């Protein structure tokens, strides 16, 4: 049986990128981060990104970090994580476990105001 996905931690969001992190399970190396716009349905509109924790460096807290890119500015997204079973052959499709608790995250709106660490020349 495939376990439920570990809890995701929100690290940050920009206009088009959401960054999350998680503690991988010792028993599994393959995960899938899934996201959708808040009002959409997982079954028809959800997108995903596969993660093999053996190939991704850990951050200072020993967590795996994932960036979800190409998002729409000023939009609310729902993000979750699923563990994938280990496929016994190349033809077998890995089975996902139950999803982690969902995070609801807003991307930043497009702004014309300079950020505090930038300077403007007139």
mmCIF file of C-alpha atoms in Angstrom:
data_model
loop_
_atom_site.group_PDB
_atom_site.id
_atom_site.type_symbol
_atom_site.label_atom_id
_atom_site.label_comp_id
_atom_site.label_asym_id
_atom_site.label_seq_id
_atom_site.Cartn_x
_atom_site.Cartn_y
_atom_site.Cartn_z
ATOM 1 C CA UNK A 1 0.000 0.000 0.000
ATOM 2 C CA UNK A 2 1.276 3.470 -0.889
ATOM 3 C CA UNK A 3 1.315 5.936 2.051
ATOM 4 C CA UNK A 4 -0.263 9.377 2.053
ATOM 5 C CA UNK A 5 1.851 12.307 0.928
ATOM 6 C CA UNK A 6 3.892 14.122 3.571
ATOM 7 C CA UNK A 7 2.812 17.589 4.664
ATOM 8 C CA UNK A 8 3.928 20.413 2.380
ATOM 9 C CA UNK A 9 5.525 23.552 3.791
ATOM 10 C CA UNK A 10 4.951 26.855 2.006
ATOM 11 C CA UNK A 11 8.252 28.658 1.359
ATOM 12 C CA UNK A 12 7.185 31.532 -0.885
ATOM 13 C CA UNK A 13 5.316 32.825 -3.902
ATOM 14 C CA UNK A 14 6.049 35.361 -6.605
ATOM 15 C CA UNK A 15 3.892 36.454 -9.528
ATOM 16 C CA UNK A 16 4.427 33.189 -11.438
ATOM 17 C CA UNK A 17 6.185 30.742 -9.056
ATOM 18 C CA UNK A 18 5.146 28.934 -5.851
ATOM 19 C CA UNK A 19 7.861 27.240 -3.776
ATOM 20 C CA UNK A 20 7.068 24.409 -1.362
ATOM 21 C CA UNK A 21 9.175 21.892 0.581
ATOM 22 C CA UNK A 22 8.628 18.540 2.282
ATOM 23 C CA UNK A 23 10.364 15.864 4.325
ATOM 24 C CA UNK A 24 10.491 12.763 2.121
ATOM 25 C CA UNK A 25 9.626 9.391 3.594
ATOM 26 C CA UNK A 26 12.527 6.970 4.092
ATOM 27 C CA UNK A 27 10.570 4.266 2.272
ATOM 28 C CA UNK A 28 9.820 6.163 -0.970
ATOM 29 C CA UNK A 29 11.856 8.222 -3.460
ATOM 30 C CA UNK A 30 9.223 9.272 -6.020
ATOM 31 C CA UNK A 31 6.587 11.937 -5.499
ATOM 32 C CA UNK A 32 4.294 14.103 -7.559
ATOM 33 C CA UNK A 33 3.454 17.721 -6.704
ATOM 34 C CA UNK A 34 0.007 18.626 -8.013
ATOM 35 C CA UNK A 35 -1.588 22.044 -8.412
ATOM 36 C CA UNK A 36 -4.685 23.683 -9.821
ATOM 37 C CA UNK A 37 -6.415 27.009 -9.666
ATOM 38 C CA UNK A 38 -8.568 27.038 -6.538
ATOM 39 C CA UNK A 39 -11.931 26.869 -8.336
ATOM 40 C CA UNK A 40 -10.898 24.090 -10.740
ATOM 41 C CA UNK A 41 -11.348 20.329 -10.348
ATOM 42 C CA UNK A 42 -8.399 18.001 -9.718
ATOM 43 C CA UNK A 43 -9.695 15.394 -12.165
ATOM 44 C CA UNK A 44 -9.922 17.673 -15.203
ATOM 45 C CA UNK A 45 -7.694 20.688 -14.542
ATOM 46 C CA UNK A 46 -4.940 19.581 -12.167
ATOM 47 C CA UNK A 47 -1.316 19.784 -13.305
ATOM 48 C CA UNK A 48 1.644 17.906 -11.877
ATOM 49 C CA UNK A 49 5.412 17.646 -11.645
ATOM 50 C CA UNK A 50 7.255 14.427 -10.767
ATOM 51 C CA UNK A 51 10.032 14.535 -8.176
ATOM 52 C CA UNK A 52 12.723 11.926 -7.609
ATOM 53 C CA UNK A 53 14.244 12.851 -4.251
ATOM 54 C CA UNK A 54 17.468 10.981 -5.072
ATOM 55 C CA UNK A 55 18.261 13.575 -7.770
ATOM 56 C CA UNK A 56 17.345 16.792 -5.917
ATOM 57 C CA UNK A 57 19.596 18.401 -3.293
ATOM 58 C CA UNK A 58 18.086 18.994 0.146
ATOM 59 C CA UNK A 59 17.833 22.431 1.724
ATOM 60 C CA UNK A 60 19.408 23.348 5.085
ATOM 61 C CA UNK A 61 16.497 21.684 6.946
ATOM 62 C CA UNK A 62 17.036 18.422 4.994
ATOM 63 C CA UNK A 63 13.797 19.023 3.061
ATOM 64 C CA UNK A 64 13.215 18.637 -0.654
ATOM 65 C CA UNK A 65 12.225 21.912 -2.314
ATOM 66 C CA UNK A 66 9.945 22.145 -5.362
ATOM 67 C CA UNK A 67 9.189 25.154 -7.552
ATOM 68 C CA UNK A 68 5.897 25.269 -9.421
ATOM 69 C CA UNK A 69 6.474 27.589 -12.365
ATOM 70 C CA UNK A 70 4.475 29.211 -15.150
ATOM 71 C CA UNK A 71 1.571 30.259 -12.929
ATOM 72 C CA UNK A 72 -0.787 33.188 -13.426
ATOM 73 C CA UNK A 73 -0.195 36.347 -11.340
ATOM 74 C CA UNK A 74 -2.813 37.274 -8.727
ATOM 75 C CA UNK A 75 -4.351 33.791 -8.743
ATOM 76 C CA UNK A 76 -5.267 31.422 -5.899
ATOM 77 C CA UNK A 77 -3.865 27.905 -6.263
ATOM 78 C CA UNK A 78 -4.365 24.653 -4.399
ATOM 79 C CA UNK A 79 -1.205 22.537 -4.040
ATOM 80 C CA UNK A 80 -0.782 18.987 -2.744
ATOM 81 C CA UNK A 81 1.760 16.150 -2.725
ATOM 82 C CA UNK A 82 1.373 12.440 -3.440
ATOM 83 C CA UNK A 83 3.769 9.540 -2.934
ATOM 84 C CA UNK A 84 4.247 7.255 -5.941
ATOM 85 C CA UNK A 85 4.684 3.502 -5.627
ATOM 86 C CA UNK A 86 7.856 1.963 -6.946
ATOM 87 C CA UNK A 87 7.126 0.460 -10.357
ATOM 88 C CA UNK A 88 8.226 -3.170 -10.625
ATOM 89 C CA UNK A 89 8.870 -2.811 -14.366
ATOM 90 C CA UNK A 90 9.348 -0.014 -16.907
ATOM 91 C CA UNK A 91 5.873 -0.652 -18.371
ATOM 92 C CA UNK A 92 4.098 -0.389 -15.028
ATOM 93 C CA UNK A 93 2.630 3.001 -14.148
ATOM 94 C CA UNK A 94 3.375 3.997 -10.529
ATOM 95 C CA UNK A 95 0.320 4.153 -8.277
ATOM 96 C CA UNK A 96 -0.158 7.377 -6.282
ATOM 97 C CA UNK A 97 -1.015 7.280 -2.592
ATOM 98 C CA UNK A 98 -3.549 9.554 -0.929
ATOM 99 C CA UNK A 99 -2.763 13.266 -1.268
ATOM 100 C CA UNK A 100 -1.206 15.336 1.483
ATOM 101 C CA UNK A 101 -3.248 18.076 3.136
ATOM 102 C CA UNK A 102 -3.798 20.827 0.568
ATOM 103 C CA UNK A 103 -2.182 24.252 0.719
ATOM 104 C CA UNK A 104 -4.110 27.221 -0.647
ATOM 105 C CA UNK A 105 -1.669 29.836 -1.939
ATOM 106 C CA UNK A 106 -2.031 33.165 -3.763
ATOM 107 C CA UNK A 107 0.521 34.227 -6.332
ATOM 108 C CA UNK A 108 1.501 37.892 -6.188
ATOM 109 C CA UNK A 109 -0.397 40.362 -8.338
ATOM 110 C CA UNK A 110 1.495 42.200 -11.053
ATOM 111 C CA UNK A 111 2.679 45.460 -9.554
ATOM 112 C CA UNK A 112 3.961 48.673 -11.072
ATOM 113 C CA UNK A 113 5.456 49.774 -7.759
ATOM 114 C CA UNK A 114 9.184 49.183 -7.359
ATOM 115 C CA UNK A 115 10.139 46.594 -4.775
ATOM 116 C CA UNK A 116 11.896 47.952 -1.650
ATOM 117 C CA UNK A 117 15.314 46.642 -2.668
ATOM 118 C CA UNK A 118 15.161 48.217 -6.129
ATOM 119 C CA UNK A 119 15.871 51.797 -7.101
ATOM 120 C CA UNK A 120 14.059 53.889 -9.650
ATOM 121 C CA UNK A 121 15.717 56.470 -11.882
ATOM 122 C CA UNK A 122 13.659 59.432 -13.081
#
